PDB file of C-alpha atoms and ligand atoms in Angstrom:
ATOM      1  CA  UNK A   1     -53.836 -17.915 -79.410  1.00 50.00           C
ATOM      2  CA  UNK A   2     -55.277 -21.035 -79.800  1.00 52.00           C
ATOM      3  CA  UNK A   3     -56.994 -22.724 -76.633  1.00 55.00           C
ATOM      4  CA  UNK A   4     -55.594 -26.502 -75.308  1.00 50.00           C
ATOM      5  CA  UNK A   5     -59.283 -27.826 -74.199  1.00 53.00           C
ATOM      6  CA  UNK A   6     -59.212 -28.740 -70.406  1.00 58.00           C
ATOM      7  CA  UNK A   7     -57.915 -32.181 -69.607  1.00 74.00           C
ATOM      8  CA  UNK A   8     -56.093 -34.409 -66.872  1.00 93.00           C
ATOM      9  CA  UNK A   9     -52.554 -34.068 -67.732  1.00 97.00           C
ATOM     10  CA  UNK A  10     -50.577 -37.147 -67.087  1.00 98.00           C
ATOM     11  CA  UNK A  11     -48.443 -36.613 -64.037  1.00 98.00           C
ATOM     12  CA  UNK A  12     -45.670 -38.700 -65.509  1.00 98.00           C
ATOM     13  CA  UNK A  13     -44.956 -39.292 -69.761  1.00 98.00           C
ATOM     14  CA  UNK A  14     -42.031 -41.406 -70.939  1.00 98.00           C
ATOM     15  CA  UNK A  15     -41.446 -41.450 -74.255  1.00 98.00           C
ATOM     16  CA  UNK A  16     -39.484 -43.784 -76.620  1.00 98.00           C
ATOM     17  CA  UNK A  17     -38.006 -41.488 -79.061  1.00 98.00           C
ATOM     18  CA  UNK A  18     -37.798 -43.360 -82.373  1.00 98.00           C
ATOM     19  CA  UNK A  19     -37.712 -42.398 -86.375  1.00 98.00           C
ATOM     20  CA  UNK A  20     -34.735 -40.618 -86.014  1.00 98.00           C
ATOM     21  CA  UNK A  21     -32.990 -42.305 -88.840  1.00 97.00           C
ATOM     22  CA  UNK A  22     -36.106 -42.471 -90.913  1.00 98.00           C
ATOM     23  CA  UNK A  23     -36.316 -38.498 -90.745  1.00 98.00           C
ATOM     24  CA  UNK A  24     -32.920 -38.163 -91.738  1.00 98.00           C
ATOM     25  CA  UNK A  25     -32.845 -40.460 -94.819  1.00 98.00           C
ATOM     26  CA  UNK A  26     -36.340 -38.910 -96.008  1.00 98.00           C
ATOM     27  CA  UNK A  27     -34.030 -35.824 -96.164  1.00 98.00           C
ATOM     28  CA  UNK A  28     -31.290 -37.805 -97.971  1.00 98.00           C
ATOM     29  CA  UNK A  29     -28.898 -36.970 -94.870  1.00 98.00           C
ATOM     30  CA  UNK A  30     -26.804 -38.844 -92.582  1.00 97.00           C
ATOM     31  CA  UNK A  31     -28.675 -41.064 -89.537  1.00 96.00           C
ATOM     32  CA  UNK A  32     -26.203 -38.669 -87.224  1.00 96.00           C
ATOM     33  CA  UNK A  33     -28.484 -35.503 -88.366  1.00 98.00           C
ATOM     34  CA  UNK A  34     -31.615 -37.291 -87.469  1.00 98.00           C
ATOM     35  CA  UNK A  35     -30.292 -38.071 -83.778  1.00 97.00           C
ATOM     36  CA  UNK A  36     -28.897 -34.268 -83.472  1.00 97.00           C
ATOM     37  CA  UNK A  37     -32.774 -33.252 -84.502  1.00 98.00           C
ATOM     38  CA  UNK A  38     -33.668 -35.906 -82.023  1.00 98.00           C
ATOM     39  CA  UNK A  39     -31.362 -34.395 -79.124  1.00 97.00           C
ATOM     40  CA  UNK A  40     -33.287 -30.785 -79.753  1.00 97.00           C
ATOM     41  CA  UNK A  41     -36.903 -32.537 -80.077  1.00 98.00           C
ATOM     42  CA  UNK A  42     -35.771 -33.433 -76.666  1.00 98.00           C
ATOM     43  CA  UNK A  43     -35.431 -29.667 -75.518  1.00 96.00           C
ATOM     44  CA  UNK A  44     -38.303 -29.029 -76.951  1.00 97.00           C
ATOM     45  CA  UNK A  45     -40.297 -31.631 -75.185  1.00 98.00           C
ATOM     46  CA  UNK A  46     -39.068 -30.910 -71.437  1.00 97.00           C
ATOM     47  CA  UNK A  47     -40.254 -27.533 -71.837  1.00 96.00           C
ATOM     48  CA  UNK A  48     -43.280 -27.704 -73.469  1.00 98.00           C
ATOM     49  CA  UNK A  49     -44.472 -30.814 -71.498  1.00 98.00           C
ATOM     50  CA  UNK A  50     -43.588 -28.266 -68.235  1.00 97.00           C
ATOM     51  CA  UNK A  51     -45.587 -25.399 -69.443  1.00 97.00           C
ATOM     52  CA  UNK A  52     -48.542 -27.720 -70.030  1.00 97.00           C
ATOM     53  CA  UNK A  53     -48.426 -29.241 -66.228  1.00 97.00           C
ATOM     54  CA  UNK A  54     -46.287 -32.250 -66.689  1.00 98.00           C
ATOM     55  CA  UNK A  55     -44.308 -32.819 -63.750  1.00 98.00           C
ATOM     56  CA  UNK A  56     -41.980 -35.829 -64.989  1.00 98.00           C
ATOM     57  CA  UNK A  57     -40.579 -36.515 -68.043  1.00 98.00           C
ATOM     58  CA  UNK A  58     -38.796 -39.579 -68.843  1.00 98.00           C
ATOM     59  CA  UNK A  59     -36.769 -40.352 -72.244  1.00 98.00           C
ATOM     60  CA  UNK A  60     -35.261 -43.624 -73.934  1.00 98.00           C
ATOM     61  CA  UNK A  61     -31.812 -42.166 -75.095  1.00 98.00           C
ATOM     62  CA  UNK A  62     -29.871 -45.543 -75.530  1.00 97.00           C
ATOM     63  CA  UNK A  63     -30.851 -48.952 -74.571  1.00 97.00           C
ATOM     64  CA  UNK A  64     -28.427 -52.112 -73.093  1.00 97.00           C
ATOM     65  CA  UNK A  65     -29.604 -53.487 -76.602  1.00 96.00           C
ATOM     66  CA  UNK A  66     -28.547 -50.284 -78.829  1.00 97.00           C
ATOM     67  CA  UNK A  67     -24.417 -51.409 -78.656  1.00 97.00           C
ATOM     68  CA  UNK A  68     -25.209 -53.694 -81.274  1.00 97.00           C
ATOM     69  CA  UNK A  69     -25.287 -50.485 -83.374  1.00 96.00           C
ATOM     70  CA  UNK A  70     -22.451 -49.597 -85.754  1.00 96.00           C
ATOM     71  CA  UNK A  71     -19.289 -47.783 -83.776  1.00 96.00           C
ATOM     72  CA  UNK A  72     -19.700 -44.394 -85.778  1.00 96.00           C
ATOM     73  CA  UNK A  73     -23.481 -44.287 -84.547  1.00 95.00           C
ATOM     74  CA  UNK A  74     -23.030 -44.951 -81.105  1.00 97.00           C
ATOM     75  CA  UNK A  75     -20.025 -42.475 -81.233  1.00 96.00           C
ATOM     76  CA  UNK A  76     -22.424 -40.023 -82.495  1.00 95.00           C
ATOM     77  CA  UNK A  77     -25.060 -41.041 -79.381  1.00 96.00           C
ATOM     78  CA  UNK A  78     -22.749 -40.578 -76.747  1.00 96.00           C
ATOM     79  CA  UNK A  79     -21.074 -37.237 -78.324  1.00 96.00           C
ATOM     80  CA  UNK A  80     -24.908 -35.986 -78.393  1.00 96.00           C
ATOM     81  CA  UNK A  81     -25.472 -37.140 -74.881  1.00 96.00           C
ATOM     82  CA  UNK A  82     -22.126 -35.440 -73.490  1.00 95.00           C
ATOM     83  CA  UNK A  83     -23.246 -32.106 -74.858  1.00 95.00           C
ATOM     84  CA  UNK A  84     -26.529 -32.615 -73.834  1.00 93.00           C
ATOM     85  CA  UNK A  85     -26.029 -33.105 -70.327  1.00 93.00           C
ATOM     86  CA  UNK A  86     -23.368 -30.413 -70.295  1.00 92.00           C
ATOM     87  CA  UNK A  87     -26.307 -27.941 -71.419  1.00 92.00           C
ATOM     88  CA  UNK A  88     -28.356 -29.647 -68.709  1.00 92.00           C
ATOM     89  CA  UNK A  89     -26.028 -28.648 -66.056  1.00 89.00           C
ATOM     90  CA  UNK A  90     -27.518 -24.929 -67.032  1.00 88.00           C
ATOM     91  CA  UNK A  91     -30.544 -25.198 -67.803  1.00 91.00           C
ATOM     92  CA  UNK A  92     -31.664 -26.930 -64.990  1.00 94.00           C
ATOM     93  CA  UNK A  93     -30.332 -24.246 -62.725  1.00 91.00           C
ATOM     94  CA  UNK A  94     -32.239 -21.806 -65.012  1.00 89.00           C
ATOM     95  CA  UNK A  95     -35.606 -23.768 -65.193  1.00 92.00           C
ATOM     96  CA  UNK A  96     -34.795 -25.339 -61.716  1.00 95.00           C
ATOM     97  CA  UNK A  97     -35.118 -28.791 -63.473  1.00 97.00           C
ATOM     98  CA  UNK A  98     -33.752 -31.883 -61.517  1.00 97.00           C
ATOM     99  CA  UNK A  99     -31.649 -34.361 -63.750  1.00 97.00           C
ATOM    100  CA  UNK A 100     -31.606 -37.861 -62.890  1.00 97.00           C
ATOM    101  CA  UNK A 101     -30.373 -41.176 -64.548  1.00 97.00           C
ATOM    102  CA  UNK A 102     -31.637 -44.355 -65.353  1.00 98.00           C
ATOM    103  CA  UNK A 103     -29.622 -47.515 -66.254  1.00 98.00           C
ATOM    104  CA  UNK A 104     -26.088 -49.063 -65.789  1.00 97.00           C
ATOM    105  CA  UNK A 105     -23.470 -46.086 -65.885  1.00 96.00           C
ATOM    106  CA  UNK A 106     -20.805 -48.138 -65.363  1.00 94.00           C
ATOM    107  CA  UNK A 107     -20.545 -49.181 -68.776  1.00 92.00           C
ATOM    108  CA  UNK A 108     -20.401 -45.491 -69.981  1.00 95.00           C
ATOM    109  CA  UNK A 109     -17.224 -43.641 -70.099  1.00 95.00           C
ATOM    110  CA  UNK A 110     -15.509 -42.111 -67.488  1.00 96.00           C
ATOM    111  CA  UNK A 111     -15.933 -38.646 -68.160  1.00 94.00           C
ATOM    112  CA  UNK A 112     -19.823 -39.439 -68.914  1.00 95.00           C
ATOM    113  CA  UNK A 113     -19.879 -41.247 -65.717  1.00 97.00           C
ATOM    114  CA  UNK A 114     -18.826 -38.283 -63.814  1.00 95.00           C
ATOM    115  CA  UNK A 115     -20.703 -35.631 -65.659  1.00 94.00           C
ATOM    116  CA  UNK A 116     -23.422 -38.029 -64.619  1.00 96.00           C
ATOM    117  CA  UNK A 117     -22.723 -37.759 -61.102  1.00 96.00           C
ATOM    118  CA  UNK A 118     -21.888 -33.581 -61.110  1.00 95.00           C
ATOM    119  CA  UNK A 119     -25.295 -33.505 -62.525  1.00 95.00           C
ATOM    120  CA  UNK A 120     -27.561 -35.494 -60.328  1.00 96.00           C
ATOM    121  CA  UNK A 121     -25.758 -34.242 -57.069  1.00 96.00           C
ATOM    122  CA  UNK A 122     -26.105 -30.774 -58.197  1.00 95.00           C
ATOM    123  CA  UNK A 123     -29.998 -30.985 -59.486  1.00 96.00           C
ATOM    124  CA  UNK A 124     -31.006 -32.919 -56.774  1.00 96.00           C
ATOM    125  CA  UNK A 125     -32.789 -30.180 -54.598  1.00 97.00           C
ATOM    126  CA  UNK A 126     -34.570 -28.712 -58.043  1.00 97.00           C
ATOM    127  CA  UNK A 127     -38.809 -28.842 -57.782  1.00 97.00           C
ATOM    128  CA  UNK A 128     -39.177 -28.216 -61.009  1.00 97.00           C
ATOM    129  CA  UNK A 129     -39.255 -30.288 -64.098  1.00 98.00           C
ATOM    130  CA  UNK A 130     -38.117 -33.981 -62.291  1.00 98.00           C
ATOM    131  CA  UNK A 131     -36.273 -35.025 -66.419  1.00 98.00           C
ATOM    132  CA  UNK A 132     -35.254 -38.351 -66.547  1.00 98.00           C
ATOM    133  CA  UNK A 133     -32.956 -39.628 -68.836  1.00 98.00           C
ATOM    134  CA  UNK A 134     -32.361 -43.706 -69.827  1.00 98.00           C
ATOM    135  CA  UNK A 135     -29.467 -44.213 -70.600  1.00 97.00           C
ATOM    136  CA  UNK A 136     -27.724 -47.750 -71.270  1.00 97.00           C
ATOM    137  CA  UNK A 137     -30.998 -48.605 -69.941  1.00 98.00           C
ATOM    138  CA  UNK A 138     -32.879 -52.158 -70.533  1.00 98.00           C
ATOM    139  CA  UNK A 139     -35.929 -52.877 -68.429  1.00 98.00           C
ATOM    140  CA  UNK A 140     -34.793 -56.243 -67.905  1.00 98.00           C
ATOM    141  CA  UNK A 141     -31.360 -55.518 -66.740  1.00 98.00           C
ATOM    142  CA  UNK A 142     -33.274 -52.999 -64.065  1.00 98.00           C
ATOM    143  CA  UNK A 143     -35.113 -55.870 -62.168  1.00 98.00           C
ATOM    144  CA  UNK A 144     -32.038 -58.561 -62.516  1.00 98.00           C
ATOM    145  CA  UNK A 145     -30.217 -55.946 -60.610  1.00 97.00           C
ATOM    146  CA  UNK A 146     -32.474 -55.139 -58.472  1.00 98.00           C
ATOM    147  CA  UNK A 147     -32.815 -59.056 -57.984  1.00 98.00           C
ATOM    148  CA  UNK A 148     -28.987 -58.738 -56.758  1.00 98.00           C
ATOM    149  CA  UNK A 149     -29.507 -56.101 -54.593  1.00 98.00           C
ATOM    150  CA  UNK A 150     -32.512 -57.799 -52.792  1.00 98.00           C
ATOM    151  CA  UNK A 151     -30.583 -61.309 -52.652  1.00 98.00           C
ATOM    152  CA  UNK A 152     -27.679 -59.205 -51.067  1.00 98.00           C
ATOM    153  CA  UNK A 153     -29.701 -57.428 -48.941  1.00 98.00           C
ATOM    154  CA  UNK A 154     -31.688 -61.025 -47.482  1.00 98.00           C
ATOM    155  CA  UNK A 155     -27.797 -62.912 -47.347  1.00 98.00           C
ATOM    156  CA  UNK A 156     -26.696 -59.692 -45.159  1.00 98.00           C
ATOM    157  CA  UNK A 157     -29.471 -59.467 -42.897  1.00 98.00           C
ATOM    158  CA  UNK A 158     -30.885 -56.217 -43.779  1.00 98.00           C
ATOM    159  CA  UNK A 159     -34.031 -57.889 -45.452  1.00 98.00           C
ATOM    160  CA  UNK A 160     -35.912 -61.116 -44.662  1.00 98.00           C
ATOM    161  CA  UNK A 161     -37.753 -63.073 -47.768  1.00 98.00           C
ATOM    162  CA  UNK A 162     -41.145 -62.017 -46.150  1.00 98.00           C
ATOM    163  CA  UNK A 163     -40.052 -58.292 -46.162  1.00 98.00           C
ATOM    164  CA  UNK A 164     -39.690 -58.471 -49.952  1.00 98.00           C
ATOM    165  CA  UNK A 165     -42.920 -56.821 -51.339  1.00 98.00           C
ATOM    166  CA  UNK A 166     -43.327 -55.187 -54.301  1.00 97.00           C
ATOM    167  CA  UNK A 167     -42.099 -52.045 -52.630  1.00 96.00           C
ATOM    168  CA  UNK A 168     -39.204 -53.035 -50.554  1.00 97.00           C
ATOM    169  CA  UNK A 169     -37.976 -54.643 -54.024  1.00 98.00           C
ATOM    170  CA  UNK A 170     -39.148 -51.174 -56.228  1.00 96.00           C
ATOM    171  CA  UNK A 171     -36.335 -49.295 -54.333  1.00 96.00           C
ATOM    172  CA  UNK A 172     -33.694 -50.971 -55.404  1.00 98.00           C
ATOM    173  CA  UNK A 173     -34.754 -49.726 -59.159  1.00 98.00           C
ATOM    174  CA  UNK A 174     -32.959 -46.376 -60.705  1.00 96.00           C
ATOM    175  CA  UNK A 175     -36.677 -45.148 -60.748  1.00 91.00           C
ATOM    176  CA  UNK A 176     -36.851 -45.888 -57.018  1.00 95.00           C
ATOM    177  CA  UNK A 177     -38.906 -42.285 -55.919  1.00 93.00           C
ATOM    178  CA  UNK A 178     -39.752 -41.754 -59.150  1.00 97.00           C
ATOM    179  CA  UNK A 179     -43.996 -42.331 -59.490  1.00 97.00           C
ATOM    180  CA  UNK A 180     -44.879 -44.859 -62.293  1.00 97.00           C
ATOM    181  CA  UNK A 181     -45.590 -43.078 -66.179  1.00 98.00           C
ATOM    182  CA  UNK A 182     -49.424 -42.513 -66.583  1.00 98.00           C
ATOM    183  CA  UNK A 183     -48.586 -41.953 -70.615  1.00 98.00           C
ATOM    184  CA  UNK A 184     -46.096 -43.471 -72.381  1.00 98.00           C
ATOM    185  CA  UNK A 185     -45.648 -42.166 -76.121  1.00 98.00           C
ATOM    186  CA  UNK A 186     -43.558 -43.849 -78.907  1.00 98.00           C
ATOM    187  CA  UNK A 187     -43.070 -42.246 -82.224  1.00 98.00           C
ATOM    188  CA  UNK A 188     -42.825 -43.509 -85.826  1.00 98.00           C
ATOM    189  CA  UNK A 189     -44.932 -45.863 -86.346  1.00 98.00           C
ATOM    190  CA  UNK A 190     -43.801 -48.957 -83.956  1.00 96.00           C
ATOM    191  CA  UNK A 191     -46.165 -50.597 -81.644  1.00 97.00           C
ATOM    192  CA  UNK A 192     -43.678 -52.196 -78.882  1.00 97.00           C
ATOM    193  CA  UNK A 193     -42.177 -51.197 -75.136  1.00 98.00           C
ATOM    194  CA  UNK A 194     -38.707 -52.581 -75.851  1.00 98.00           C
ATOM    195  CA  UNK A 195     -37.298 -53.287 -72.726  1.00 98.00           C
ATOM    196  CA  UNK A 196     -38.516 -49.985 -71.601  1.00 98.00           C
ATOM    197  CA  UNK A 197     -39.738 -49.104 -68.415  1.00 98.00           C
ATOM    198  CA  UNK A 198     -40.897 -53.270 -68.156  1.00 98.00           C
ATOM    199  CA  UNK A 199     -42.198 -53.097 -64.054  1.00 98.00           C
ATOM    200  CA  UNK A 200     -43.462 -49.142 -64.146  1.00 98.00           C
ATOM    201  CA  UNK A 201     -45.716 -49.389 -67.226  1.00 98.00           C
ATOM    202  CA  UNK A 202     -47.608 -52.033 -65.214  1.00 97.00           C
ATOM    203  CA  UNK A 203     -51.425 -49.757 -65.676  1.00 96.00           C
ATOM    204  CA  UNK A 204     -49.310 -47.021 -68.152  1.00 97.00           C
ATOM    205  CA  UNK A 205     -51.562 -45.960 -71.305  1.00 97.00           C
ATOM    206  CA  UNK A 206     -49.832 -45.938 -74.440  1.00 98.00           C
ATOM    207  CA  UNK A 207     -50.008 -43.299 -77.678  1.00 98.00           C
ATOM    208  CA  UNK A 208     -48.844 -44.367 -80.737  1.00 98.00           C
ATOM    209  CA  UNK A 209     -48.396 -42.211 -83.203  1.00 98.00           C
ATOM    210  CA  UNK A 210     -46.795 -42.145 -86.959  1.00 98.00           C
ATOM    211  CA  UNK A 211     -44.703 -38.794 -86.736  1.00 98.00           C
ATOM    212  CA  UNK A 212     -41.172 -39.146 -86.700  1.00 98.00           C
ATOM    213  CA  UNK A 213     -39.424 -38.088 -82.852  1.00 98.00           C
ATOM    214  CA  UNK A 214     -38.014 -35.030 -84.421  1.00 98.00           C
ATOM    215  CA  UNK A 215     -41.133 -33.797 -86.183  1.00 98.00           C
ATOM    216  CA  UNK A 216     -42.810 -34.507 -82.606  1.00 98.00           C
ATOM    217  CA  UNK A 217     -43.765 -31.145 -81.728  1.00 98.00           C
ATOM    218  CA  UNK A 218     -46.083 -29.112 -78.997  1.00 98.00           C
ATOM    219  CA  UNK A 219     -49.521 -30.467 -81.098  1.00 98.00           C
ATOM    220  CA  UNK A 220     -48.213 -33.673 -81.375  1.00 98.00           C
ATOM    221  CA  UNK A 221     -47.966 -33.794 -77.458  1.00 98.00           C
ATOM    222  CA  UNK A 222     -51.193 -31.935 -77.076  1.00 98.00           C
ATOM    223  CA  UNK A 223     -52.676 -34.448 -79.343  1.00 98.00           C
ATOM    224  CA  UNK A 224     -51.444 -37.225 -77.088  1.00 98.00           C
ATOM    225  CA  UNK A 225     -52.244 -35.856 -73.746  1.00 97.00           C
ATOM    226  CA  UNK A 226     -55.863 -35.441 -75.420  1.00 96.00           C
ATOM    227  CA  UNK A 227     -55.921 -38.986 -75.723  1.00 97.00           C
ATOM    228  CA  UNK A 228     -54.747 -39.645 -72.061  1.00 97.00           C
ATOM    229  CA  UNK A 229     -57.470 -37.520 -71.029  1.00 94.00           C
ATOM    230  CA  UNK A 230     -60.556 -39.560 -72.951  1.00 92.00           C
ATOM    231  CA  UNK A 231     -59.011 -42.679 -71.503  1.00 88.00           C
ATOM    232  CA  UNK A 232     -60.202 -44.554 -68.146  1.00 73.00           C
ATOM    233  CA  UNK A 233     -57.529 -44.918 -65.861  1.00 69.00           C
ATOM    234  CA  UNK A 234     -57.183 -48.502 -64.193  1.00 67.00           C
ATOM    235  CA  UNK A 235     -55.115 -49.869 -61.807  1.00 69.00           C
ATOM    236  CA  UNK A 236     -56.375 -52.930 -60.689  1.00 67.00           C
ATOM    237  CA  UNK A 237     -58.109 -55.916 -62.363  1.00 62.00           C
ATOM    238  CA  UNK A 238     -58.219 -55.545 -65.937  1.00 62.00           C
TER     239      UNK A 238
HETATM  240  C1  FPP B   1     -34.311 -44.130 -82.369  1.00 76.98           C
HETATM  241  O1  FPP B   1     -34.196 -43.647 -83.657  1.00 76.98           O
HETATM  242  C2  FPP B   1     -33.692 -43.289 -81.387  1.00 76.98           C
HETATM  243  C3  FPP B   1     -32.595 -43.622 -80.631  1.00 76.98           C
HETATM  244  C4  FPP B   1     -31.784 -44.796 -80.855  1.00 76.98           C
HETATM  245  C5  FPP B   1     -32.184 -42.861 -79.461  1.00 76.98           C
HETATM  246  C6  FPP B   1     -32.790 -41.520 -79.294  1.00 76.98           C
HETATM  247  C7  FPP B   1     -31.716 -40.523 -79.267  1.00 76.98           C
HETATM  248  C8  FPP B   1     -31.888 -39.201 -79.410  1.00 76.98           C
HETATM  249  C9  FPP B   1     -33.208 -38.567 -79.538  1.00 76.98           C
HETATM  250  C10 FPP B   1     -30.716 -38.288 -79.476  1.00 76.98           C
HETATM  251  C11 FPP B   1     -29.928 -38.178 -78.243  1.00 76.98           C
HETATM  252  C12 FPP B   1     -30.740 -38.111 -76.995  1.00 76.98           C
HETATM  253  C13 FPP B   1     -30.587 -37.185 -76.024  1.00 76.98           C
HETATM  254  C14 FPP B   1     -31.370 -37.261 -74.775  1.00 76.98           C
HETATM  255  C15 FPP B   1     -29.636 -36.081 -76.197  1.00 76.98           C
HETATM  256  P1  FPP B   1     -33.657 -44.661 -84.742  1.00 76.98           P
HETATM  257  O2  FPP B   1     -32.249 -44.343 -85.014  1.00 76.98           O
HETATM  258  O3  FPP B   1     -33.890 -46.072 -84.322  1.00 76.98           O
HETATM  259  O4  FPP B   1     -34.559 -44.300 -85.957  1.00 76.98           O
HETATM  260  P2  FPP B   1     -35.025 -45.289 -87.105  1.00 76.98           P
HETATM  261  O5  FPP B   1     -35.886 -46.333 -86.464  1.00 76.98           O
HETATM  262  O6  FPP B   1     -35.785 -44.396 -88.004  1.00 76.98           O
HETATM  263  O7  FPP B   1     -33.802 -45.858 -87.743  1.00 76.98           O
END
C-alpha cells in the first residue's frame, strides 16, 4: 500500500463542492446526475477525510444565492439532501459522526426542517467525525443575523455594547463551537469564497484545484492536505 508522507492535517476542511454540472455534461447527461455523483463524493469525503485525522468537515450544499436556480434543479437539491440526511441519521450512529447545520432552515421545508432537527438532537453527543452541512447558507446572511441577535440581546439587557467582542458576537453564528477551517478546498477550476464561510476563513488557506467535485477523490484530498502541510500558518498580521 502506498505510504501518505507525514504531515499536519488540518483540524478543520470546508469545501465548496463545485463542477457538478460540468461533470455531467462532459458525460452528455443531465446536471441532476452530476449533483447525485456530487451527493456520494460527499460520502466519500467524510470518511476518507476521518481515516486520515480530520476531525471536522464542513460542506457548501446550497447557498441563500442558489434559489435563483431553475425549479427542476433545486427540486433535485433538496430531494438529494432529504435522502442524504435520512442516510445520515445511520451512519452517524454507525461511525458515531455528529451532524450539524449551518444556515437559515426556516426557509426549507417542513419535513426537511424537522429531519433537520431529529438529526442534530440525536448526533449531538457523537465524538466522532463533527460533519457539517451548509445548507441555505450565505456568509453574509450569517453575520446580519447574528447582528439581530446581538442588537436584541443589548435592547434586552443581556449584553452591553462594550461586552460585544468578537467572541460574544461569534456565538450567535450557526458555527458558534465549531473551531474556524484551517483548509478550505474548492473544486473545478474557480478561484472565489462565495459567501462561504465570510468571518471563519479569516487566516483559512485555500486549495484550488481543477478536478471536478465528483472526480474529487482520496488523492485529490491527500494532494490538498499536502499542500496545507508545506504552508506557514498565520494568524495575526499579514
Ligand atoms: C456546484 O456544482 C454544486 C452545488 C450547487 C451544490 C453541491 C451539491 C451536491 C454535491 C449534492 C448534494 C449535496 C449533499 C450534501 C447531499 P454546479 O452545479 O454549480 O456545477 P457547475 O459549476 O459545473 O455547473
Amino acid at each position: 500500500m502506498e505510504e501518505v508522507p507525514k504531515t499536519i492535517i488540518p483540524c478543520h476542511i470546508a469545501v465548496i463542492m463545485d463542477g457538478n454540472g460540468r461533470w455531467a455534461a462532459k458525460r452528455h447527461m443531465p446536471r441532476s446526475y452530476g449533483h447525485q455523483q456530487g451527493s456520494k463524493a460527499v460520502e466519500r469525503f467524510c470518511e476518507d477525510a476521518y481515516h486520515l485525522g480530520v476531525k471536522y468537515v464542513t460542506v457548501y450544499a446550497f447557498s441563500t444565492e442558489n434559489w435563483s436556480r431553475p425549479k427542476e434543479e433545486i427540486d433535485t437539491l433538496m430531494g438529494l439532501l432529504r435522502d442524504f440526511l435520512k442516510e445520515c441519521i445511520k451512519k452517524s450512529k454507525k461511525n458515531n459522526m455528529r451532524v450539524r447545520i449551518l444556515g437559515d432552515v426556516a426557509r426549507l421545508d417542513r419535513d426537511l426542517q424537522f429531519r433537520i432537527a431529529e438529526l442534530t438532537e440525536k448526533t449531538k453527543d457523537y465524538d466522532g467525525l463533527q460533519f457539517q452541512v451548509a445548507l441555505n447558507y450565505g456568509g453574509r446572511d450569517e453575520i446580519l443575523r447574528a447582528v439581530k441577535k446581538t442588537v436584541a440581546a443589548v435592547q434586552n439587557g443581556t449584553l452591553t455594547i462594550d461586552e460585544i467582542t468578537p467572541e460574544s458576537f461569534q456565538r450567535f453564528f450557526d458555527s458558534t463551537e465549531i473551531p474556524d477551517p484551517d483548509l478550505i478546498i474548492r473544486t473545478s477550476g474557480e478561484q472565489r469564497l462565495s459567501n462561504f464561510l465570510l468571518w471563519q476563513s479569516a487566516y483559512s488557506e485555500f486549495y484550488f484545484t481543477d478536478v471536478l467535485w465528483p472526480d474529487f477523490n482520496k488523492k485529490e484530498l491527500e494532494k490538498a492536505i499536502e499542500y496545507y502541510g508545506k504552508r506557514e500558518r498565520r494568524f495575526g498580521g499579514v
